XYZ file of C-alpha atoms in Angstrom:
625
model
C 40.355 -3.368 8.932
C 37.370 -5.171 9.558
C 36.734 -7.295 13.116
C 36.163 -10.933 12.473
C 33.223 -11.699 14.388
C 30.304 -14.442 13.966
C 27.254 -13.442 12.185
C 24.426 -11.890 14.023
C 26.973 -10.669 16.790
C 28.065 -7.565 14.833
C 27.523 -4.053 16.282
C 25.672 -1.505 14.377
C 25.252 2.225 14.495
C 21.600 1.723 13.239
C 19.323 1.367 16.521
C 16.010 0.459 16.709
C 14.910 3.938 17.450
C 16.780 5.026 14.093
C 14.576 2.217 12.186
C 11.626 3.642 13.991
C 12.163 7.291 13.120
C 12.738 5.951 9.491
C 9.068 5.675 8.910
C 6.527 8.198 7.694
C 8.043 10.392 4.879
C 6.367 11.883 2.126
C 3.046 10.016 0.662
C 0.506 11.844 -1.241
C 1.609 14.459 -3.942
C -0.181 17.116 -5.825
C 0.571 19.867 -8.170
C -1.379 23.377 -7.827
C -0.546 26.476 -9.526
C 2.782 25.250 -10.540
C 3.735 24.298 -6.962
C 3.956 20.867 -5.678
C 2.268 20.087 -2.206
C 2.540 16.777 -0.354
C 1.621 14.767 2.697
C 4.491 14.282 5.143
C 4.238 11.581 8.196
C 5.898 12.810 11.283
C 7.080 9.403 13.456
C 8.476 11.976 16.052
C 5.058 13.471 16.527
C 2.961 10.259 16.842
C 2.735 9.577 13.341
C 0.848 13.050 12.654
C 0.745 13.828 9.012
C 1.143 17.403 7.942
C 1.011 19.109 4.585
C 4.055 20.682 3.031
C 4.462 23.124 -0.011
C 7.380 23.918 -2.319
C 10.758 23.465 -1.049
C 9.761 22.454 2.303
C 7.152 24.906 3.805
C 5.015 23.408 6.405
C 1.511 24.631 5.894
C -0.672 22.293 8.506
C 0.729 23.055 12.171
C 0.269 20.768 15.031
C -2.039 19.409 16.154
C -3.901 18.985 12.895
C -3.345 15.413 11.393
C -4.310 14.769 7.696
C -5.381 11.459 7.559
C -8.694 9.395 6.980
C -10.303 6.017 7.756
C -12.050 5.527 4.677
C -11.988 1.672 3.898
C -9.606 2.099 7.186
C -6.701 2.285 4.837
C -7.746 5.687 4.097
C -6.837 7.649 0.918
C -5.553 11.007 -0.547
C -6.236 13.302 2.362
C -6.186 16.886 1.004
C -6.743 18.826 -2.188
C -6.210 22.573 -3.465
C -8.921 24.907 -4.344
C -7.807 28.292 -5.585
C -6.271 29.735 -2.319
C -7.840 27.064 0.088
C -6.358 24.005 1.456
C -9.226 21.355 2.080
C -7.952 18.180 4.509
C -9.332 15.601 6.327
C -8.687 15.682 10.191
C -7.892 12.314 11.739
C -9.391 13.176 15.038
C -12.739 13.745 14.288
C -13.090 12.402 10.185
C -14.289 16.057 9.110
C -13.303 18.039 6.027
C -11.661 21.465 7.018
C -10.795 24.204 4.869
C -7.966 26.515 5.326
C -6.585 29.550 3.576
C -2.976 30.324 3.777
C -2.042 31.839 6.943
C -5.561 31.177 8.547
C -6.962 28.656 11.094
C -8.516 25.645 9.605
C -12.393 25.678 9.815
C -14.822 22.866 9.271
C -17.044 22.321 6.275
C -18.776 19.041 7.017
C -20.919 18.114 9.933
C -19.775 17.131 13.353
C -19.964 13.467 13.870
C -23.062 12.222 15.824
C -23.390 9.404 18.497
C -25.828 7.343 16.055
C -23.323 7.278 13.128
C -20.059 8.702 12.171
C -19.090 10.419 8.721
C -15.628 10.061 7.004
C -14.357 11.527 3.743
C -11.431 10.876 1.504
C -9.926 12.298 -1.691
C -11.343 15.843 -1.581
C -11.448 16.773 -5.422
C -12.625 19.740 -7.432
C -16.277 19.758 -8.645
C -17.538 21.085 -12.007
C -16.015 24.262 -13.405
C -18.551 26.286 -11.744
C -16.619 25.785 -8.417
C -17.825 26.518 -4.986
C -18.058 22.717 -3.875
C -15.670 19.762 -2.956
C -16.313 16.548 -4.470
C -15.266 13.559 -2.583
C -16.100 10.184 -1.158
C -18.183 10.020 1.920
C -18.345 6.913 4.423
C -21.278 6.715 6.904
C -21.385 4.381 9.859
C -24.875 2.934 9.969
C -24.734 0.486 12.965
C -22.325 -1.045 15.520
C -20.974 -3.696 13.374
C -17.838 -3.145 11.383
C -19.400 -3.829 8.226
C -22.446 -1.414 8.896
C -21.470 1.221 6.544
C -22.637 3.108 3.065
C -20.836 5.129 0.872
C -21.716 7.905 -1.394
C -20.173 10.400 -3.934
C -21.115 13.519 -2.407
C -20.855 17.462 -3.241
C -19.575 19.528 -0.146
C -19.995 23.486 -0.032
C -16.641 25.212 -0.001
C -18.251 27.966 2.234
C -18.359 25.886 5.018
C -22.355 25.980 5.330
C -22.667 22.295 5.675
C -20.456 22.536 9.129
C -23.991 23.340 10.734
C -26.640 22.293 8.128
C -25.899 18.619 7.071
C -28.496 19.036 4.336
C -26.370 21.194 2.340
C -24.454 18.197 1.251
C -25.548 16.962 -2.001
C -25.367 13.224 -2.867
C -24.079 12.488 -6.357
C -23.921 8.955 -6.698
C -24.119 5.823 -4.841
C -23.499 3.127 -7.716
C -21.603 0.526 -5.791
C -20.692 -0.540 -2.194
C -17.065 0.741 -2.653
C -16.375 3.981 -4.756
C -13.167 5.817 -6.026
C -13.169 9.937 -5.934
C -15.615 11.532 -8.943
C -13.543 12.945 -11.564
C -15.010 15.738 -13.735
C -14.149 16.194 -17.461
C -12.350 19.257 -18.456
C -15.840 20.789 -19.821
C -17.493 19.890 -16.886
C -20.132 17.656 -18.761
C -19.293 14.359 -17.225
C -18.116 12.491 -14.097
C -16.068 9.517 -14.044
C -15.303 7.153 -11.266
C -14.600 3.355 -10.527
C -16.771 1.133 -8.224
C -17.010 -2.601 -6.913
C -19.234 -4.362 -4.887
C -18.642 -7.417 -2.281
C -17.230 -10.050 -2.705
C -14.778 -8.769 -5.243
C -11.760 -6.906 -4.195
C -10.758 -4.011 -6.513
C -7.815 -5.897 -8.121
C -10.405 -8.693 -8.913
C -12.933 -6.500 -11.063
C -14.068 -2.912 -11.009
C -16.313 -0.976 -13.169
C -15.431 2.351 -14.764
C -18.463 4.607 -14.413
C -19.398 7.446 -16.385
C -22.507 10.152 -15.720
C -23.679 13.253 -17.444
C -24.014 16.287 -15.455
C -27.372 18.247 -15.215
C -27.648 21.707 -15.407
C -28.114 21.815 -11.672
C -25.082 19.822 -10.961
C -26.954 16.595 -10.085
C -25.876 13.215 -12.213
C -27.764 11.392 -14.683
C -27.892 7.682 -14.280
C -24.337 6.173 -14.875
C -23.137 3.992 -17.748
C -20.376 1.352 -17.377
C -17.691 1.727 -19.987
C -15.143 -0.704 -18.839
C -14.129 -3.330 -16.320
C -16.399 -6.403 -15.069
C -16.047 -9.311 -13.097
C -12.584 -10.277 -14.508
C -11.265 -6.863 -15.412
C -9.851 -4.244 -12.801
C -9.563 -0.428 -13.848
C -7.174 0.823 -11.128
C -6.904 4.518 -12.238
C -9.015 6.612 -14.562
C -8.256 10.046 -15.941
C -9.836 12.290 -18.554
C -7.881 12.979 -21.740
C -10.329 15.883 -22.913
C -14.010 16.332 -23.000
C -14.916 12.873 -24.896
C -12.179 10.122 -23.912
C -10.599 9.049 -20.721
C -7.036 7.239 -20.006
C -7.445 3.990 -17.793
C -5.028 1.371 -16.267
C -6.970 -1.754 -16.915
C -6.119 -5.560 -17.605
C -8.507 -7.241 -19.958
C -5.397 -8.935 -21.229
C -4.008 -10.068 -17.704
C -1.648 -6.943 -17.534
C -2.459 -3.232 -16.017
C -1.755 -1.610 -19.182
C -2.782 1.963 -20.265
C -5.662 2.273 -22.498
C -7.687 5.198 -23.988
C -11.556 4.511 -23.676
C -14.046 6.919 -25.523
C -17.606 7.703 -24.221
C -19.017 5.455 -26.667
C -17.028 2.175 -24.790
C -14.313 1.893 -27.553
C -10.854 0.684 -25.979
C -7.642 0.869 -27.350
C -4.417 -0.444 -25.495
C -1.852 2.461 -26.051
C 1.317 0.192 -25.442
C 0.352 -3.707 -24.889
C 3.158 -5.162 -22.580
C 3.593 -7.828 -20.288
C 4.192 -5.228 -17.677
C 2.189 -3.806 -14.587
C 1.762 -0.329 -14.984
C -0.892 -0.375 -12.220
C -1.451 -1.754 -8.729
C -3.631 -2.731 -6.005
C -6.289 -0.141 -4.992
C -5.523 -0.520 -1.223
C -5.693 3.159 -0.795
C -8.088 6.026 -2.714
C -6.436 8.215 -4.841
C -3.554 6.368 -6.142
C -2.109 7.572 -9.398
C 0.279 4.969 -11.393
C 0.292 7.376 -14.385
C 0.426 11.006 -15.490
C 0.283 12.479 -19.011
C 2.935 14.578 -20.061
C 1.551 15.832 -23.244
C 2.135 15.262 -26.885
C 0.918 11.509 -26.585
C 3.485 10.812 -23.904
C 2.970 9.366 -20.514
C 4.840 8.987 -17.323
C 4.100 5.662 -15.834
C 5.173 3.101 -13.169
C 6.328 -0.012 -14.523
C 6.256 -2.292 -11.378
C 7.301 0.887 -9.290
C 10.074 2.157 -11.725
C 9.760 5.318 -13.514
C 9.151 5.025 -17.292
C 7.695 6.792 -20.184
C 5.129 5.378 -22.643
C 5.222 7.036 -25.932
C 1.681 6.569 -27.886
C 3.410 7.256 -31.370
C 5.774 4.278 -31.068
C 3.903 2.265 -28.753
C 7.023 1.776 -26.696
C 7.819 1.699 -22.845
C 10.987 3.226 -22.026
C 12.572 2.852 -18.667
C 13.933 6.205 -16.882
C 17.471 5.548 -15.805
C 17.740 6.825 -12.345
C 19.017 5.360 -9.069
C 15.705 5.815 -7.547
C 14.018 2.500 -8.313
C 10.864 2.608 -6.015
C 8.190 5.286 -7.055
C 4.798 5.521 -5.141
C 1.481 5.514 -6.633
C 1.236 9.360 -6.517
C 2.245 10.699 -9.894
C 1.334 14.277 -10.847
C 1.979 16.254 -13.964
C 3.316 19.703 -13.445
C 3.253 20.702 -17.179
C 6.186 21.200 -19.662
C 6.979 17.340 -19.731
C 7.832 17.401 -15.772
C 6.056 14.869 -13.297
C 6.390 14.795 -9.591
C 5.986 12.029 -7.070
C 7.495 10.209 -4.105
C 10.600 8.139 -4.919
C 13.172 6.136 -3.065
C 15.903 3.627 -3.834
C 18.161 1.113 -1.862
C 20.263 4.064 -0.227
C 17.514 6.588 -0.422
C 14.582 7.068 1.714
C 11.401 8.461 -0.007
C 11.657 11.946 -0.817
C 9.513 14.354 -3.095
C 11.079 14.585 -6.470
C 10.092 16.333 -9.821
C 11.503 14.632 -12.934
C 11.890 16.638 -16.260
C 11.021 14.190 -18.748
C 10.391 16.699 -21.766
C 13.271 15.369 -23.754
C 14.006 11.736 -25.194
C 15.755 11.094 -21.903
C 15.717 11.986 -18.057
C 16.845 15.628 -18.393
C 16.997 16.681 -14.624
C 15.896 15.193 -11.363
C 15.144 17.833 -8.515
C 14.426 16.636 -4.765
C 12.068 18.990 -3.020
C 12.946 17.238 0.376
C 16.214 16.078 1.600
C 17.015 13.228 -0.840
C 18.863 10.281 1.526
C 20.826 12.634 3.943
C 23.416 10.720 5.678
C 22.732 11.210 9.408
C 25.284 11.900 12.159
C 24.860 8.442 13.443
C 25.582 6.722 10.184
C 29.227 7.392 9.193
C 29.372 5.612 5.938
C 26.616 4.491 3.319
C 28.294 1.088 3.211
C 26.072 0.017 6.556
C 23.214 0.087 4.242
C 22.431 -2.942 2.106
C 21.597 -3.101 -1.640
C 19.310 -5.856 -2.646
C 20.085 -8.572 -5.264
C 16.933 -9.287 -7.640
C 16.760 -13.199 -7.500
C 14.114 -15.671 -8.919
C 13.770 -19.104 -7.399
C 11.885 -22.157 -8.915
C 8.609 -22.881 -6.993
C 7.012 -26.012 -6.082
C 4.558 -25.584 -9.274
C 7.600 -24.510 -11.400
C 6.480 -20.814 -11.160
C 9.661 -18.555 -10.789
C 9.441 -16.856 -7.313
C 10.996 -13.067 -7.355
C 12.961 -11.992 -4.348
C 15.030 -9.399 -3.147
C 17.874 -10.522 -1.083
C 19.954 -8.480 1.365
C 23.196 -10.035 2.418
C 24.694 -8.959 5.670
C 26.333 -5.774 5.388
C 28.829 -3.831 7.675
C 32.115 -2.542 6.831
C 33.404 -2.969 10.270
C 32.966 -6.786 10.326
C 33.540 -9.775 8.771
C 32.542 -13.456 9.565
C 34.994 -16.320 10.297
C 35.927 -18.096 7.157
C 33.289 -20.798 6.153
C 30.687 -19.501 8.609
C 26.995 -18.980 6.832
C 24.617 -16.371 8.100
C 21.465 -16.681 9.572
C 18.734 -15.570 7.467
C 15.364 -13.763 7.915
C 12.574 -14.261 5.634
C 10.711 -11.061 5.648
C 6.904 -11.565 4.350
C 4.937 -8.693 3.138
C 1.443 -8.026 3.878
C -1.345 -7.700 1.896
C -1.234 -10.306 0.536
C -2.084 -8.446 -2.655
C 1.005 -6.236 -2.492
C 4.656 -6.480 -3.058
C 8.106 -5.664 -2.097
C 10.265 -3.159 -3.697
C 13.879 -1.453 -3.601
C 13.015 1.247 -1.182
C 15.362 1.726 1.549
C 14.056 0.298 4.758
C 16.003 1.108 7.964
C 14.560 -2.026 9.405
C 15.971 -4.333 7.050
C 19.392 -2.326 7.474
C 19.032 -2.835 11.510
C 19.505 -6.555 10.796
C 21.955 -6.732 8.023
C 24.298 -4.237 9.616
C 24.173 -6.952 12.609
C 25.087 -9.882 10.438
C 22.048 -11.343 9.529
C 20.691 -11.764 5.862
C 17.046 -10.946 4.790
C 15.369 -12.092 1.999
C 11.880 -10.682 0.757
C 9.980 -12.712 -1.570
C 7.050 -11.568 -3.792
C 5.407 -14.931 -3.387
C 2.212 -15.941 -5.458
C -0.492 -13.640 -4.905
C 2.009 -10.618 -5.290
C 1.355 -7.712 -7.490
C 3.837 -6.547 -10.096
C 3.654 -9.976 -12.108
C 0.426 -10.052 -13.647
C -2.975 -11.287 -13.206
C -2.151 -14.938 -13.474
C 0.366 -14.626 -10.781
C -1.778 -12.849 -8.188
C -4.460 -15.448 -8.920
C -1.840 -18.490 -7.938
C -3.008 -17.648 -4.426
C -6.806 -17.905 -5.093
C -8.203 -20.317 -2.846
C -4.987 -21.417 -1.581
C -3.815 -18.510 0.888
C -1.931 -20.339 3.566
C -0.637 -22.646 0.950
C 0.973 -21.103 -1.830
C 2.496 -18.074 0.211
C 3.814 -20.512 2.770
C 5.749 -22.877 0.188
C 7.157 -19.986 -1.694
C 8.614 -18.546 1.185
C 10.063 -21.731 2.252
C 11.309 -22.559 -1.098
C 13.043 -19.304 -1.304
C 14.580 -20.055 2.365
C 15.507 -23.468 1.543
C 17.096 -22.525 -1.695
C 19.547 -19.931 0.095
C 20.139 -22.718 2.548
C 21.337 -24.631 -0.201
C 22.953 -22.369 -2.136
C 26.596 -22.910 -1.015
C 26.396 -26.815 -2.278
C 24.835 -25.699 -5.624
C 27.224 -24.655 -8.213
C 26.207 -21.499 -8.526
C 28.590 -18.484 -7.865
C 25.648 -15.722 -7.448
C 23.899 -17.815 -5.033
C 26.663 -18.930 -3.085
C 27.294 -15.175 -2.208
C 23.593 -15.349 -0.430
C 23.999 -18.551 1.004
C 22.350 -18.942 4.261
C 22.735 -21.186 7.227
C 20.184 -23.962 7.079
C 19.992 -23.890 10.950
C 19.328 -20.374 11.351
C 16.566 -19.489 9.193
C 13.989 -17.136 10.589
C 10.736 -15.489 9.657
C 9.031 -12.196 10.133
C 5.992 -10.307 8.756
C 3.086 -8.010 9.598
C -0.696 -8.167 8.888
C -1.026 -10.729 6.179
C 2.572 -11.394 6.420
C 2.086 -12.120 10.208
C -0.486 -14.728 8.676
C 2.074 -16.347 6.551
C 4.741 -16.306 9.381
C 2.550 -17.834 12.084
C 1.402 -20.549 9.331
C 4.872 -21.072 8.382
C 5.945 -21.531 12.054
C 2.994 -23.881 12.641
C 2.755 -26.038 9.410
C 6.382 -26.299 8.581
C 9.934 -27.083 10.062
C 11.674 -24.658 8.120
C 12.367 -21.790 10.628
C 14.076 -21.900 13.936
C 11.853 -18.732 15.484
C 9.856 -15.903 14.121
C 8.221 -12.499 14.528
C 4.540 -12.223 14.316
C 3.323 -8.654 14.147
C -0.447 -7.920 14.336
C -1.320 -11.223 12.550
C -4.617 -12.852 11.305
C -4.591 -16.125 12.905
C -8.337 -17.369 12.859
C -9.918 -17.296 9.585
C -13.426 -17.830 10.366
C -13.374 -14.999 12.674
C -11.883 -12.674 10.100
C -15.092 -12.588 7.866
C -18.396 -10.558 7.892
C -20.141 -13.426 9.967
C -16.994 -13.627 12.605
C -17.086 -9.973 12.912
C -13.355 -9.376 13.442
C -12.563 -7.704 10.291
C -13.681 -4.516 8.628
C -15.846 -4.000 5.462
C -13.168 -3.625 2.977
C -11.826 -7.049 3.428
C -15.050 -8.670 4.814
C -15.238 -10.920 1.891
C -11.445 -11.011 0.797
C -11.515 -14.668 2.047
C -13.734 -15.741 -0.679
C -11.016 -15.521 -3.229
C -8.013 -16.530 -0.826
C -9.796 -19.571 0.643
C -13.102 -20.256 -0.754
C -16.671 -18.951 -0.240
C -18.568 -19.872 2.647
C -20.451 -22.369 3.801
C -18.896 -24.781 1.617
C -15.319 -23.884 2.656
C -15.789 -23.846 6.289
C -13.530 -26.908 6.961
C -10.721 -25.320 5.049
C -11.132 -22.109 6.924
C -10.518 -24.272 10.142
C -7.660 -26.433 8.586
C -5.433 -23.535 7.536
C -5.820 -21.466 10.659
C -2.772 -21.309 13.073
C -4.820 -20.592 15.961
C -6.353 -24.104 15.631
C -3.078 -26.093 15.366
C -0.580 -24.901 18.052
C -0.124 -28.514 18.968
C 2.231 -28.490 15.682
C 4.281 -25.383 16.928
C 7.779 -25.966 18.441
C 9.694 -22.835 17.300
C 10.048 -19.453 19.412
C 7.662 -16.671 18.614
C 7.552 -12.921 19.225
C 4.234 -11.625 18.898
C 3.479 -7.672 18.377
C 0.263 -5.981 18.214
C -1.168 -2.447 18.457
C -4.320 -2.218 20.386
C -5.833 0.356 17.937
C -5.745 -1.974 15.078
C -9.267 -1.846 13.083
C -8.058 -4.370 10.352
C -6.143 -7.253 12.215
C -8.101 -7.291 15.595
C -6.129 -7.384 18.737
C -8.346 -10.212 19.856
C -6.810 -12.518 17.593
C -3.035 -12.026 18.710
C -4.287 -12.024 22.559
C -6.056 -15.283 21.822
C -2.727 -16.901 20.511
C -0.832 -15.404 23.670
C -3.314 -16.839 26.028
C -2.936 -20.220 24.257
C 0.693 -20.337 24.399
C 0.697 -19.448 28.143
C 2.207 -22.528 29.816
C 2.658 -24.317 26.707
C 6.583 -24.703 27.203
C 7.144 -22.873 23.937
C 9.504 -19.798 24.428
C 7.322 -16.739 23.575
C 6.676 -13.098 24.107
C 3.615 -10.918 23.711
C 3.831 -7.138 23.430
C 0.719 -5.064 23.012
C 1.027 -1.312 22.312
C -1.405 1.264 23.623
C -2.750 3.712 20.721
C -1.118 1.999 17.977
């Protein structure tokens, strides 16, 4: 029989160490010669990323770490070339080649003192072979924005390791580039590109160039995209046409685009089949053959059928698929997938029939560890929508307190934590998160809003945040929190089940979520306390001129706040660091000291400003994080 105990005092078998160990997992998935390969994060080895094959064969031993820092967020770190694995190594950012059973050897030059070289998304070149085609990022100076990017061809034989001139430059069409993809006949190459101040979800261009007999490229042509159209994935559909996820009508739909530029939407739907290109090498769709395509509909697996023009969801308890789908042939597709009670696993789905035929996990699918005697400790989210201040519906996932050993005294309402996702051009999904379970199993409710600016709800919803970062996100989170706090009084049985104590509303978030959390604590009286992790706090400093951000996001604020110098006063007015006299709530501040995106100096500046203020606070900094 459950013990009666106040919310927030429950004991739980899920410890902070368990929550931390729940990170990592499968990320990038590839198919090669009928086998599935994937990258696997290892929290127990300091976050090292290894490469796995088949049913769990570890291919990359310690200390090798298959990660890269292109765009700082990185991209797919490995590719397969015959019997050779090619990967980027974190410590020196070089490309290495390794045959099965052998030791990795470098195939790119060693970094020099005057500049550094980074590589991402190693991909096959022309059918003639012998080269790895990929993205190269060159550091040209001391500032975070002193970078140049090319598409390059690297000899697979390792000759470029000692002779840098052996690397061929293929193209440098834009400041930012995705990996080159060669047509089946080797006659053309396609890639995506964009320039400051655009972000890749604002506008990209689909570029195609002919391949000359010597392997160099003709000048490229733009087949799709532009300032208000964002192509996020492209694949060849034969020698004369491509499949592309793009959003000329406001939703990322799948299009076929011919080499003369004719584009046709294969299934017009008000659904997001693509996503924000934060990392290079993402794949939200994979062709199954016969005019059928596996797609991700706002993260859920679905099948798009060209003949009928229909989009049909795949019925599975795995409701959160990662953007790394890969086709295996025979109507099968592999990718990383999880669900409310399933941590992410590498899964093969047989979609050869009209319905899901078989689902096979290549890694252990949601094991029940010894410390967790019952899955009832894991919360299942409720998908809700809340009316925003401007009338727009705000989607959110609500996780009520969940613990089979405890129940609260009659009439008591639980504290609720508003968990703010990062990005802000991102979203929350239904994948099991042991951080959330850590809190819910102790009697805290958690709500995760997809506030204005989040992906998964079309361009118009993303652009609600345009010019209003620090306003719309703060308002939407507060609206959701206050709706839960008033749910018991509303005549809404569904809402009453998730009612929150209005005197115990809290907020937490990291990165852009840390910004919203800090702004919410400073500019509203909604929350009693908050946790702010690796935040952005000073907008002017987080620009190219301010010098405290990296190149990929150096002009992000042009769209989120406004272009400088005209919006300079807005940058000051919305920055929490300048208005700490309005702060009265306790704050926990967490910061990794190796963060190249959200600089530690901003968190330290806030901690110094709070010293002696009388506001309860703590600042924890983590070396090497």
